[in-house]
Amino acid sequence: MKASLKTFTQFSSTYGFRAYTISASVDFPMREVPAQSHMNRKVACDKPIDRFSLMKLIDSSISSNGFAPSALLFHEFSRSIDANLCNTLIRRYTDSKNHSRAGFVYTQMRKLNILPDSSTFPSVLKSVAQLCCGEVGKSIHCNAIQLGFTSDVYTNTALVHMYGICGQPHDAHQLFDEIPERNVVTWNSLITSYTHNRMFREAIDVFREMLASRVKPGEVTMVGVLSACSHLGTLSQGRWIHDYIVKNRLRVNVYVGTALIDMYAKCGDIDEAKKVFETMGVKNIYTWNVLISAYAMNGQGEAALQTFDRMIVEDLKPDHVTFLGVLFACCHQGFVEEGRRLFSRMINQFGMQPKIVHYGCMIDLLGRSGFLDEAMEIIHSMKLKPDAIIWRTLFGACRFHGREELGEFAFRKLLELEPTNGENYVLISNVHTQKKKWTEVGEVRELMDSGGIKKIPGCSSIEIENAVYEFKASDPLKTGNEEMHKMLQDMKNQLKLAGYVPETEIALYDINEEEKEHNLIYHSEKLALAFGLLHSSEPTLRIMKNLRICQDCHQFFKLASAVYKRNIVVRDMKRFHHFTGGLCSCKDYW
């Protein structure tokens, strides 16, 4: 047996799970069917059967009778079953996405003491990852160590992938650091591990480490790292990766091209996204969907609808994501009639059943445009149960249009579904604040305190010269940052001369007017803007915010773009706002 990286005991202790023996059974989430009476007899002999017929018999048994009687078949024909036959079955089931069946075959191998080989582990671990059975994966990892496969690059790569997909990226990285041989797929698996677990900065760090190790990345690598840049909104890093692709003449296939469009779109550079789209030779439905969504989220609803029409002309059939993109575009531009028409076409022309997200878009579109009764009709006609997003959307529309009774109904439904979500209590508190119902505001705050319900703190980030700086809503004086404090005060004074009036009605109710203005100026996106004006000479500043931008900050940023002659792009949780010359791409409809 080959020497392992660690002893079995050390490995089990490090990764924090019980030691499985080689013959231990591995429990997969399987469908058990009671064995038929004629299958319960004791098997007296091993019947001769050819390999093809045996595989067909096992496959047929699993497909029709479940796993229990199929296990008896393995024992009945145990002398005819070897590792090659099991590997063929496992690969077939893994490739056809019958992952529980792949796991079942592996358990039968272990019960029959058929030793797995280097072809066994990669396939079965892929199925384990898809089933997200982390504990099962750990058991198989122990088997691999005991059988001496710690130096096999394919097994190790599959293990890194499995740990990452099963939500254990740190275990994936620890194993990655210990394995003696890595290939480009191993590096890709670690990058995917981090992106899958929303650890995007770590994914980019691994990519840089990969380049430093002189491992040449491939198309899969680029898709993974571009996805990380998309989520972070780090345009300069995304551009650097695009330049790397061009300089190293990497193939921009449909997947890399689509990832580039997505990256530029989610970093707020819609012009570059369109350029990549137009230069692509081959496009698929995902490519078109990404561009449509790019236009929608960047406030170019007309372009999104034109792209949809062009897609239909080119005889490409839209899918659910396509219609989500165009409905999203209508929603953010207030295209009510076009939204109604598209929703009808989705059902009647293309025969698609709307998902909850499509209904959500229609409720938002109709609600914000004042068609609240029609929005309620759609909710009542839905075949799906309305989720919290739909009730929250309706509540927001009722608040905007002054429909108190319907708003209270929507809020009660919302609390039934999400009784501990702090965002819901903030919404109702803001309604009471606008109406100066201070007693009710106090009651909401007390309810939150007694229930331990916390409001999500606002935080924003800005990228300057390949570095990302993060800010939370707070007073910079607490960190001794006098420069930031002075800049914020100068900005407020300059913008007041340009017409800025702080919207103090959204601030805390139990403080005076001056304190309310003080709190507003320290919203996280304003801190990021001040830092950008101080430390960047770029004509465009790009800011990301975890929450929806508030009305006060929106007005503040419009005036700042004119006074400081900078383009300001803000990506909040809903969409992009492009501020230029005192105007916003959303046309104040967001």
Coordinates of C-alpha atoms in Angstrom, one line a residue:
M1 CA 0.0 0.0 0.0
K2 CA 1.3 3.5 -0.9
A3 CA 2.3 5.8 2.0
S4 CA -0.5 8.2 2.8
L5 CA 0.0 11.9 3.5
K6 CA -1.1 11.4 7.0
T7 CA -1.9 8.3 9.1
F8 CA -5.6 7.4 9.1
T9 CA -6.0 8.5 12.7
Q10 CA -4.3 11.9 12.1
F11 CA -6.5 12.5 9.1
S12 CA -9.7 11.7 10.9
S13 CA -8.8 14.0 13.8
T14 CA -7.9 16.9 11.5
Y15 CA -11.1 16.8 9.4
G16 CA -13.3 16.1 12.5
F17 CA -15.2 13.0 11.5
R18 CA -15.5 9.5 12.7
A19 CA -13.1 6.9 11.3
Y20 CA -14.8 4.6 8.8
T21 CA -13.4 1.1 8.2
I22 CA -12.8 -0.1 4.7
S23 CA -15.8 -2.4 4.9
A24 CA -18.1 0.3 6.4
S25 CA -21.4 0.7 4.5
V26 CA -22.0 4.2 3.1
D27 CA -25.5 5.4 3.5
F28 CA -26.8 7.4 0.6
P29 CA -30.3 9.1 0.5
M30 CA -31.9 6.3 -1.4
R31 CA -35.4 5.1 -2.2
E32 CA -35.9 1.8 -0.5
V33 CA -38.5 -0.6 -1.8
P34 CA -39.4 -3.8 0.2
A35 CA -38.0 -6.9 -1.4
Q36 CA -40.4 -9.3 -3.0
S37 CA -40.9 -12.6 -1.3
H38 CA -39.2 -14.6 -4.0
M39 CA -36.1 -12.4 -3.6
N40 CA -35.8 -13.1 0.1
R41 CA -34.7 -16.7 -0.3
K42 CA -31.2 -17.7 0.6
V43 CA -29.0 -17.8 -2.5
A44 CA -27.4 -21.2 -2.9
C45 CA -25.2 -20.7 -6.0
D46 CA -23.7 -18.1 -8.3
K47 CA -25.4 -18.3 -11.6
P48 CA -23.3 -18.0 -14.8
I49 CA -24.2 -14.8 -16.8
D50 CA -22.3 -12.7 -19.3
R51 CA -21.2 -9.2 -18.4
F52 CA -23.6 -7.3 -20.7
S53 CA -26.7 -9.2 -19.5
L54 CA -25.6 -8.8 -15.9
M55 CA -25.3 -5.0 -16.3
K56 CA -28.7 -4.9 -18.0
L57 CA -30.3 -7.0 -15.3
I58 CA -28.9 -4.8 -12.5
D59 CA -29.9 -1.6 -14.3
S60 CA -33.4 -2.9 -14.9
S61 CA -33.7 -4.0 -11.3
I62 CA -32.6 -0.6 -9.9
S63 CA -34.9 1.3 -12.3
S64 CA -38.0 -0.7 -11.5
N65 CA -37.7 -2.2 -8.1
G66 CA -35.6 0.1 -6.0
F67 CA -32.4 -0.7 -4.2
A68 CA -33.3 -3.4 -1.7
P69 CA -34.0 -6.2 -4.2
S70 CA -31.1 -5.0 -6.4
A71 CA -28.7 -5.5 -3.5
L72 CA -29.7 -9.2 -3.5
L73 CA -28.8 -9.4 -7.2
F74 CA -25.3 -8.2 -6.4
H75 CA -24.9 -11.0 -3.9
E76 CA -26.5 -13.6 -6.1
F77 CA -24.0 -12.8 -8.9
S78 CA -21.1 -11.8 -6.8
R79 CA -18.6 -14.0 -8.6
S80 CA -19.4 -12.4 -11.9
I81 CA -19.1 -8.8 -10.6
D82 CA -15.7 -7.1 -10.5
A83 CA -14.3 -3.5 -10.2
N84 CA -14.5 -2.9 -13.9
L85 CA -18.2 -3.7 -14.1
C86 CA -19.0 -1.6 -11.1
N87 CA -16.9 1.3 -12.5
T88 CA -18.9 1.1 -15.7
L89 CA -22.2 1.3 -13.9
I90 CA -21.0 4.1 -11.6
R91 CA -19.8 6.2 -14.6
R92 CA -23.0 5.5 -16.5
Y93 CA -25.2 6.6 -13.5
T94 CA -23.0 9.7 -12.8
D95 CA -23.0 10.8 -16.4
S96 CA -26.8 10.4 -16.6
K97 CA -27.3 12.2 -13.3
N98 CA -28.7 9.2 -11.5
H99 CA -26.4 10.0 -8.6
S100 CA -28.1 7.9 -5.9
R101 CA -27.7 4.8 -8.2
A102 CA -24.0 5.6 -8.5
G103 CA -23.7 5.7 -4.7
F104 CA -25.6 2.5 -4.4
V105 CA -23.3 0.6 -6.7
Y106 CA -20.3 1.9 -4.6
T107 CA -21.9 0.6 -1.4
Q108 CA -22.3 -2.8 -3.0
M109 CA -18.7 -2.9 -4.0
R110 CA -17.7 -2.3 -0.4
K111 CA -20.1 -4.9 0.9
L112 CA -18.7 -7.5 -1.5
N113 CA -15.1 -6.5 -0.7
I114 CA -14.5 -5.5 -4.3
L115 CA -11.6 -3.1 -4.1
P116 CA -12.1 0.3 -5.8
D117 CA -9.4 1.4 -8.2
S118 CA -8.3 4.8 -9.6
S119 CA -11.4 4.8 -11.9
T120 CA -13.9 4.4 -9.1
F121 CA -13.3 7.4 -6.9
P122 CA -13.6 10.3 -9.4
S123 CA -17.0 9.2 -10.6
V124 CA -18.6 8.3 -7.3
L125 CA -17.3 11.5 -5.6
K126 CA -18.8 13.5 -8.4
S127 CA -22.2 12.0 -7.5
V128 CA -21.6 12.5 -3.8
A129 CA -21.0 16.2 -4.6
Q130 CA -24.2 16.5 -6.5
L131 CA -26.1 14.8 -3.7
C132 CA -24.3 17.1 -1.3
C133 CA -23.6 14.2 1.1
G134 CA -20.5 15.6 2.9
E135 CA -20.3 12.9 5.5
V136 CA -20.5 10.2 2.8
G137 CA -17.7 11.9 1.0
K138 CA -15.6 11.9 4.1
S139 CA -16.1 8.2 4.4
I140 CA -15.1 7.6 0.8
H141 CA -12.1 9.9 1.4
C142 CA -11.0 7.6 4.3
N143 CA -11.4 4.6 2.0
A144 CA -9.2 6.3 -0.6
I145 CA -6.5 6.9 2.1
Q146 CA -6.6 3.4 3.4
L147 CA -6.3 2.0 -0.1
G148 CA -3.3 4.2 -1.0
F149 CA -4.8 6.6 -3.5
T150 CA -3.5 9.7 -1.8
S151 CA -1.1 10.4 -4.8
D152 CA -3.7 9.9 -7.5
V153 CA -4.3 13.3 -9.1
Y154 CA -7.8 12.4 -10.3
T155 CA -9.0 11.1 -7.0
N156 CA -7.6 14.2 -5.2
T157 CA -9.2 16.6 -7.7
A158 CA -12.5 14.9 -7.2
L159 CA -12.1 15.2 -3.4
V160 CA -11.4 18.9 -3.6
H161 CA -14.4 19.4 -5.8
M162 CA -16.6 17.3 -3.4
Y163 CA -15.6 19.2 -0.3
G164 CA -16.2 22.5 -2.0
I165 CA -19.6 21.6 -3.4
C166 CA -20.6 20.2 0.0
G167 CA -20.0 23.5 1.7
Q168 CA -16.5 22.8 3.2
P169 CA -14.2 25.1 1.2
H170 CA -11.6 25.2 4.0
D171 CA -11.3 21.4 4.0
A172 CA -11.0 21.6 0.2
H173 CA -8.1 24.0 0.4
Q174 CA -6.4 22.1 3.2
L175 CA -6.5 18.9 1.1
F176 CA -5.3 20.9 -2.0
D177 CA -2.3 22.2 -0.1
E178 CA -1.3 18.6 0.9
I179 CA -1.7 16.7 -2.4
P180 CA 1.6 16.1 -4.2
E181 CA 0.4 16.5 -7.8
R182 CA -2.0 19.1 -9.2
N183 CA -3.2 19.7 -12.7
V184 CA -5.3 22.5 -14.1
V185 CA -8.5 20.7 -13.2
T186 CA -7.4 20.5 -9.6
W187 CA -6.9 24.3 -9.5
N188 CA -10.3 24.8 -11.2
S189 CA -11.9 22.7 -8.5
L190 CA -10.5 24.9 -5.8
I191 CA -11.6 28.1 -7.6
T192 CA -15.1 26.5 -8.0
S193 CA -15.1 25.5 -4.3
Y194 CA -14.7 29.2 -3.3
T195 CA -17.2 30.6 -5.9
H196 CA -19.8 28.0 -4.9
N197 CA -19.5 29.1 -1.3
R198 CA -19.6 32.8 -2.2
M199 CA -15.9 33.4 -1.2
F200 CA -15.2 35.3 -4.3
R201 CA -12.0 37.2 -3.1
E202 CA -10.5 33.8 -2.1
A203 CA -11.3 32.5 -5.6
I204 CA -9.4 35.4 -7.2
D205 CA -6.5 34.8 -4.8
V206 CA -6.3 31.2 -5.9
F207 CA -6.3 32.2 -9.5
R208 CA -3.3 34.5 -8.9
E209 CA -1.6 31.7 -7.0
M210 CA -2.2 29.4 -10.0
L211 CA -0.5 31.9 -12.3
A212 CA 2.4 32.3 -9.9
S213 CA 2.8 28.5 -10.0
R214 CA 3.1 28.7 -13.8
V215 CA 0.0 26.5 -14.4
K216 CA -1.7 27.6 -17.6
P217 CA -5.4 28.3 -17.0
G218 CA -8.0 27.1 -19.4
E219 CA -11.5 28.2 -20.4
V220 CA -13.1 26.6 -17.3
T221 CA -10.7 28.6 -15.1
M222 CA -11.7 31.8 -16.8
V223 CA -15.4 31.2 -16.3
G224 CA -14.9 30.6 -12.6
V225 CA -12.7 33.6 -11.9
L226 CA -14.9 35.9 -14.1
S227 CA -17.9 34.7 -12.0
A228 CA -16.0 35.8 -8.9
C229 CA -15.3 39.3 -10.4
S230 CA -19.0 39.6 -11.4
H231 CA -20.2 39.0 -7.8
L232 CA -17.6 41.4 -6.3
G233 CA -18.2 44.1 -9.0
T234 CA -14.4 44.4 -9.3
L235 CA -14.2 45.9 -12.8
S236 CA -10.5 46.5 -12.9
Q237 CA -9.7 42.9 -12.0
G238 CA -12.3 41.7 -14.6
R239 CA -10.6 43.8 -17.2
W240 CA -7.2 42.5 -16.2
I241 CA -8.5 38.9 -16.7
H242 CA -10.0 39.9 -20.1
D243 CA -6.6 41.3 -21.1
Y244 CA -4.9 38.1 -19.9
I245 CA -7.3 36.1 -22.1
V246 CA -6.5 38.2 -25.2
K247 CA -2.7 38.4 -24.6
N248 CA -2.4 34.6 -24.0
R249 CA -4.7 33.9 -27.0
L250 CA -7.0 31.8 -24.9
R251 CA -10.1 30.6 -26.8
V252 CA -13.1 32.8 -26.1
N253 CA -15.7 30.1 -26.5
V254 CA -19.4 30.6 -25.8
Y255 CA -18.9 30.0 -22.1
V256 CA -16.0 32.4 -21.7
G257 CA -17.7 35.0 -23.8
T258 CA -20.9 34.7 -21.8
A259 CA -18.9 35.0 -18.6
L260 CA -17.2 38.1 -19.9
I261 CA -20.6 39.7 -20.8
D262 CA -21.9 38.9 -17.3
M263 CA -18.8 40.3 -15.6
Y264 CA -19.0 43.6 -17.5
A265 CA -22.7 43.9 -16.9
K266 CA -22.5 43.2 -13.2
C267 CA -19.7 45.7 -12.9
G268 CA -21.9 48.4 -14.6
D269 CA -20.0 48.6 -17.9
I270 CA -22.8 47.8 -20.3
D271 CA -20.9 49.1 -23.4
E272 CA -18.1 46.6 -23.0
A273 CA -20.7 43.9 -22.4
K274 CA -22.3 44.7 -25.7
K275 CA -18.9 44.8 -27.5
V276 CA -18.1 41.3 -26.3
F277 CA -21.5 40.0 -27.4
E278 CA -21.2 41.4 -30.9
T279 CA -17.7 39.9 -31.4
M280 CA -18.8 36.4 -30.3
G281 CA -19.1 33.9 -33.2
V282 CA -21.3 31.4 -31.4
K283 CA -24.0 32.4 -28.9
N284 CA -26.4 30.2 -27.0
I285 CA -29.6 31.0 -25.0
Y286 CA -27.5 31.8 -21.9
T287 CA -25.5 34.5 -23.9
W288 CA -28.7 36.2 -25.0
N289 CA -30.2 36.0 -21.5
V290 CA -27.2 37.6 -19.9
L291 CA -27.2 40.5 -22.3
I292 CA -31.0 41.0 -21.9
S293 CA -30.5 41.0 -18.1
A294 CA -27.5 43.3 -18.4
Y295 CA -29.6 45.9 -20.2
A296 CA -32.5 45.5 -17.7
M297 CA -30.3 45.9 -14.5
N298 CA -28.5 48.9 -16.0
G299 CA -31.6 50.9 -16.8
Q300 CA -31.8 50.3 -20.5
G301 CA -35.2 48.7 -20.8
E302 CA -35.7 49.6 -24.4
A303 CA -32.4 47.9 -25.4
A304 CA -33.4 44.8 -23.4
L305 CA -36.7 44.5 -25.3
Q306 CA -35.0 45.1 -28.7
T307 CA -32.5 42.4 -27.9
F308 CA -35.4 40.0 -27.1
D309 CA -37.1 40.8 -30.4
R310 CA -33.8 40.3 -32.2
M311 CA -33.4 36.9 -30.5
I312 CA -36.9 35.8 -31.7
V313 CA -36.0 37.0 -35.3
E314 CA -32.9 34.8 -35.1
D315 CA -35.2 31.8 -34.3
L316 CA -33.9 31.2 -30.8
K317 CA -36.6 30.0 -28.4
P318 CA -36.8 32.0 -25.1
D319 CA -36.8 30.2 -21.8
H320 CA -37.9 31.1 -18.3
V321 CA -34.8 33.2 -17.7
T322 CA -35.3 35.2 -20.9
F323 CA -38.8 36.2 -19.8
L324 CA -37.6 37.0 -16.3
G325 CA -35.1 39.4 -17.9
V326 CA -37.6 41.2 -20.1
L327 CA -40.2 41.4 -17.3
F328 CA -37.4 42.8 -15.1
A329 CA -36.7 45.4 -17.7
C330 CA -40.4 46.4 -17.9
C331 CA -40.6 46.6 -14.1
H332 CA -37.7 49.0 -13.8
Q333 CA -38.8 51.2 -16.6
G334 CA -42.5 51.2 -15.9
F335 CA -43.5 49.6 -19.2
V336 CA -46.8 48.3 -17.9
E337 CA -48.5 47.5 -21.3
E338 CA -45.4 45.8 -22.6
G339 CA -45.1 43.8 -19.4
R340 CA -48.7 42.6 -19.7
R341 CA -48.1 41.6 -23.3
L342 CA -44.9 39.7 -22.6
F343 CA -46.5 37.9 -19.6
S344 CA -49.3 36.8 -21.9
R345 CA -47.0 35.7 -24.6
M346 CA -45.0 33.6 -22.2
I347 CA -48.1 31.6 -21.3
N348 CA -50.1 31.6 -24.5
Q349 CA -47.5 31.7 -27.3
F350 CA -44.6 29.8 -25.7
G351 CA -46.6 27.6 -23.4
M352 CA -44.6 28.3 -20.3
Q353 CA -45.9 28.2 -16.7
P354 CA -44.7 31.2 -14.9
K355 CA -42.5 30.7 -11.8
I356 CA -42.8 32.6 -8.6
V357 CA -40.2 35.1 -9.8
H358 CA -42.2 35.9 -12.9
Y359 CA -45.3 36.6 -10.7
G360 CA -43.1 38.7 -8.5
C361 CA -42.1 40.9 -11.4
M362 CA -45.7 41.4 -12.5
I363 CA -46.8 42.3 -8.9
D364 CA -43.9 44.8 -8.8
L365 CA -44.7 46.3 -12.2
L366 CA -48.4 46.7 -11.5
G367 CA -48.0 47.7 -7.9
R368 CA -45.5 50.5 -8.5
S369 CA -47.7 51.8 -11.4
G370 CA -50.7 52.0 -9.1
F371 CA -52.6 48.9 -10.5
L372 CA -52.9 47.4 -7.0
D373 CA -56.3 45.7 -7.6
E374 CA -54.9 44.0 -10.7
A375 CA -51.9 42.9 -8.8
M376 CA -54.2 41.3 -6.2
E377 CA -56.1 39.5 -8.9
I378 CA -52.9 38.0 -10.1
I379 CA -52.0 36.9 -6.6
H380 CA -55.4 35.2 -6.2
S381 CA -55.1 33.5 -9.6
M382 CA -51.6 32.1 -9.0
K383 CA -51.3 28.3 -8.9
L384 CA -48.3 28.8 -6.6
K385 CA -48.4 30.0 -3.0
P386 CA -47.2 33.6 -2.8
D387 CA -43.9 33.9 -1.1
A388 CA -42.5 36.7 1.2
I389 CA -41.1 38.6 -1.7
I390 CA -44.5 39.0 -3.3
W391 CA -46.1 40.2 -0.1
R392 CA -43.2 42.6 0.6
T393 CA -43.4 44.0 -2.9
L394 CA -47.2 44.5 -2.6
F395 CA -46.7 46.2 0.8
G396 CA -44.1 48.6 -0.7
A397 CA -46.5 49.5 -3.5
C398 CA -49.4 50.1 -1.0
R399 CA -47.1 52.3 1.1
F400 CA -46.2 54.4 -2.0
H401 CA -49.8 54.8 -3.2
G402 CA -51.4 55.2 0.3
R403 CA -53.5 52.0 0.3
E404 CA -53.4 51.4 4.0
E405 CA -55.9 48.6 4.4
L406 CA -54.4 46.5 1.6
G407 CA -51.0 47.3 2.9
E408 CA -51.9 46.0 6.4
F409 CA -53.2 42.8 4.8
A410 CA -50.0 42.3 2.9
F411 CA -47.9 43.0 6.0
R412 CA -49.8 40.4 8.0
K413 CA -49.1 37.9 5.3
L414 CA -45.5 38.9 5.3
L415 CA -45.1 38.4 9.0
E416 CA -46.7 34.9 8.8
L417 CA -44.0 33.8 6.4
E418 CA -41.0 35.8 7.9
P419 CA -41.7 36.6 11.6
T420 CA -38.0 37.1 12.4
N421 CA -36.8 39.1 9.3
G422 CA -35.7 42.5 10.5
E423 CA -36.3 44.0 7.1
N424 CA -40.0 43.6 7.5
Y425 CA -40.1 45.5 10.8
V426 CA -37.9 48.3 9.3
L427 CA -40.5 48.6 6.5
I428 CA -43.5 49.1 8.8
S429 CA -41.4 51.4 11.1
N430 CA -40.7 53.6 8.1
V431 CA -44.4 53.8 7.3
H432 CA -45.2 54.9 10.8
T433 CA -42.2 57.4 10.7
Q434 CA -43.5 59.0 7.5
K435 CA -46.9 59.5 9.2
K436 CA -45.3 60.7 12.4
K437 CA -46.9 57.9 14.4
W438 CA -44.1 57.9 17.0
T439 CA -45.9 55.7 19.4
E440 CA -46.2 52.9 16.8
V441 CA -42.6 53.4 15.8
G442 CA -41.6 52.9 19.4
E443 CA -43.7 49.7 19.6
V444 CA -42.0 48.3 16.6
R445 CA -38.6 49.0 18.0
E446 CA -39.6 47.4 21.3
L447 CA -40.9 44.3 19.5
M448 CA -37.6 44.0 17.6
D449 CA -35.6 44.3 20.8
S450 CA -37.7 41.8 22.7
G451 CA -37.5 39.3 19.9
G452 CA -33.8 39.8 19.3
I453 CA -34.5 40.9 15.7
K454 CA -31.7 42.8 14.1
K455 CA -31.7 45.2 11.2
I456 CA -29.2 44.4 8.4
P457 CA -26.5 47.0 8.6
G458 CA -25.8 49.0 5.5
C459 CA -22.3 48.5 4.0
S460 CA -20.7 49.6 0.7
S461 CA -17.5 49.1 -1.1
I462 CA -15.5 50.9 -3.7
E463 CA -12.6 49.6 -5.9
I464 CA -9.6 51.9 -6.4
E465 CA -6.5 50.8 -8.2
N466 CA -7.2 47.0 -7.8
A467 CA -8.0 47.4 -4.1
V468 CA -11.5 47.1 -2.6
Y469 CA -12.3 49.4 0.4
E470 CA -15.4 48.6 2.5
F471 CA -17.5 51.0 4.7
K472 CA -20.3 50.5 7.2
A473 CA -22.8 53.1 8.1
S474 CA -21.0 54.8 11.0
D475 CA -19.3 58.0 12.0
P476 CA -15.7 58.0 10.7
L477 CA -14.6 60.0 13.7
K478 CA -15.0 56.8 15.7
T479 CA -11.9 55.5 13.8
G480 CA -10.2 58.9 14.0
N481 CA -10.5 59.6 10.3
E482 CA -10.6 63.4 10.3
E483 CA -9.9 63.6 6.6
M484 CA -13.1 61.6 5.8
H485 CA -15.1 63.7 8.3
K486 CA -14.0 66.9 6.7
M487 CA -14.7 65.6 3.2
L488 CA -18.2 64.6 4.2
Q489 CA -19.0 68.0 5.7
D490 CA -17.6 69.8 2.6
M491 CA -19.7 67.6 0.4
K492 CA -22.9 68.3 2.3
N493 CA -22.2 72.1 2.2
Q494 CA -21.4 72.1 -1.5
L495 CA -24.5 70.0 -2.4
K496 CA -26.8 72.2 -0.2
L497 CA -25.7 75.1 -2.3
A498 CA -26.8 73.0 -5.4
G499 CA -30.2 72.3 -3.9
Y500 CA -29.7 69.3 -1.6
V501 CA -32.2 69.1 1.2
P502 CA -31.6 66.2 3.6
E503 CA -34.7 63.9 3.8
T504 CA -34.7 63.7 7.6
E505 CA -38.1 62.0 7.8
I506 CA -36.4 58.7 7.1
A507 CA -34.0 59.1 10.0
L508 CA -34.5 58.0 13.6
Y509 CA -37.5 59.7 15.2
D510 CA -36.2 60.3 18.7
I511 CA -33.4 62.7 17.9
N512 CA -33.3 66.3 16.9
E513 CA -33.1 67.6 13.3
E514 CA -29.3 68.2 13.4
E515 CA -28.6 64.7 14.6
K516 CA -30.8 63.3 11.9
E517 CA -28.7 65.1 9.2
H518 CA -25.6 63.9 11.0
N519 CA -26.8 60.2 10.7
L520 CA -27.8 60.6 7.0
I521 CA -24.4 61.9 6.0
Y522 CA -22.8 58.8 7.3
H523 CA -24.7 56.3 5.2
S524 CA -22.2 53.7 3.9
E525 CA -22.5 54.7 0.2
K526 CA -21.7 58.3 1.1
L527 CA -18.6 57.2 3.0
A528 CA -17.5 55.2 -0.1
L529 CA -18.2 58.2 -2.3
A530 CA -16.2 60.6 -0.1
F531 CA -13.3 58.1 -0.1
G532 CA -13.4 57.8 -3.8
L533 CA -13.4 61.6 -4.4
L534 CA -10.4 61.9 -2.0
H535 CA -8.3 59.0 -3.4
S536 CA -9.3 58.5 -7.1
S537 CA -8.9 60.7 -10.1
E538 CA -10.8 58.3 -12.3
P539 CA -13.8 59.9 -14.2
T540 CA -16.1 57.1 -13.0
L541 CA -16.5 55.9 -9.4
R542 CA -18.1 52.5 -8.9
I543 CA -19.8 51.7 -5.6
M544 CA -21.5 48.5 -4.4
K545 CA -24.1 48.5 -1.7
N546 CA -25.7 45.5 0.1
L547 CA -29.1 47.2 0.5
R548 CA -31.4 49.2 -1.7
I549 CA -30.1 52.8 -2.0
C550 CA -32.3 55.2 0.0
Q551 CA -34.1 58.3 -1.4
D552 CA -31.8 60.7 0.4
C553 CA -28.6 59.1 -1.0
H554 CA -30.2 58.9 -4.4
Q555 CA -30.7 62.7 -4.5
F556 CA -27.3 63.3 -2.9
F557 CA -25.5 61.2 -5.6
K558 CA -27.4 62.9 -8.5
L559 CA -26.2 66.3 -7.3
A560 CA -22.7 65.0 -6.5
S561 CA -22.3 63.8 -10.1
A562 CA -23.0 67.3 -11.3
V563 CA -21.1 69.3 -8.7
Y564 CA -17.9 67.1 -8.8
K565 CA -18.2 66.3 -12.5
R566 CA -17.8 62.6 -12.0
N567 CA -19.8 59.6 -13.3
I568 CA -21.0 57.6 -10.3
V569 CA -22.2 54.0 -10.7
V570 CA -24.0 52.5 -7.7
R571 CA -24.9 48.8 -7.7
D572 CA -27.5 48.1 -5.0
M573 CA -29.3 44.9 -4.2
K574 CA -31.9 45.6 -6.9
R575 CA -30.2 47.3 -9.9
F576 CA -27.6 49.8 -11.1
H577 CA -27.9 53.5 -10.9
H578 CA -25.7 55.5 -13.3
F579 CA -25.4 59.1 -12.1
T580 CA -24.2 61.6 -14.6
G581 CA -24.6 65.4 -14.8
G582 CA -27.2 65.5 -12.1
L583 CA -29.4 62.7 -13.6
C584 CA -29.8 59.0 -12.9
S585 CA -30.3 56.2 -15.4
C586 CA -33.4 55.0 -13.4
K587 CA -35.1 58.3 -14.1
D588 CA -36.1 58.3 -10.4
Y589 CA -38.1 55.2 -10.9
W590 CA -36.6 52.5 -8.8

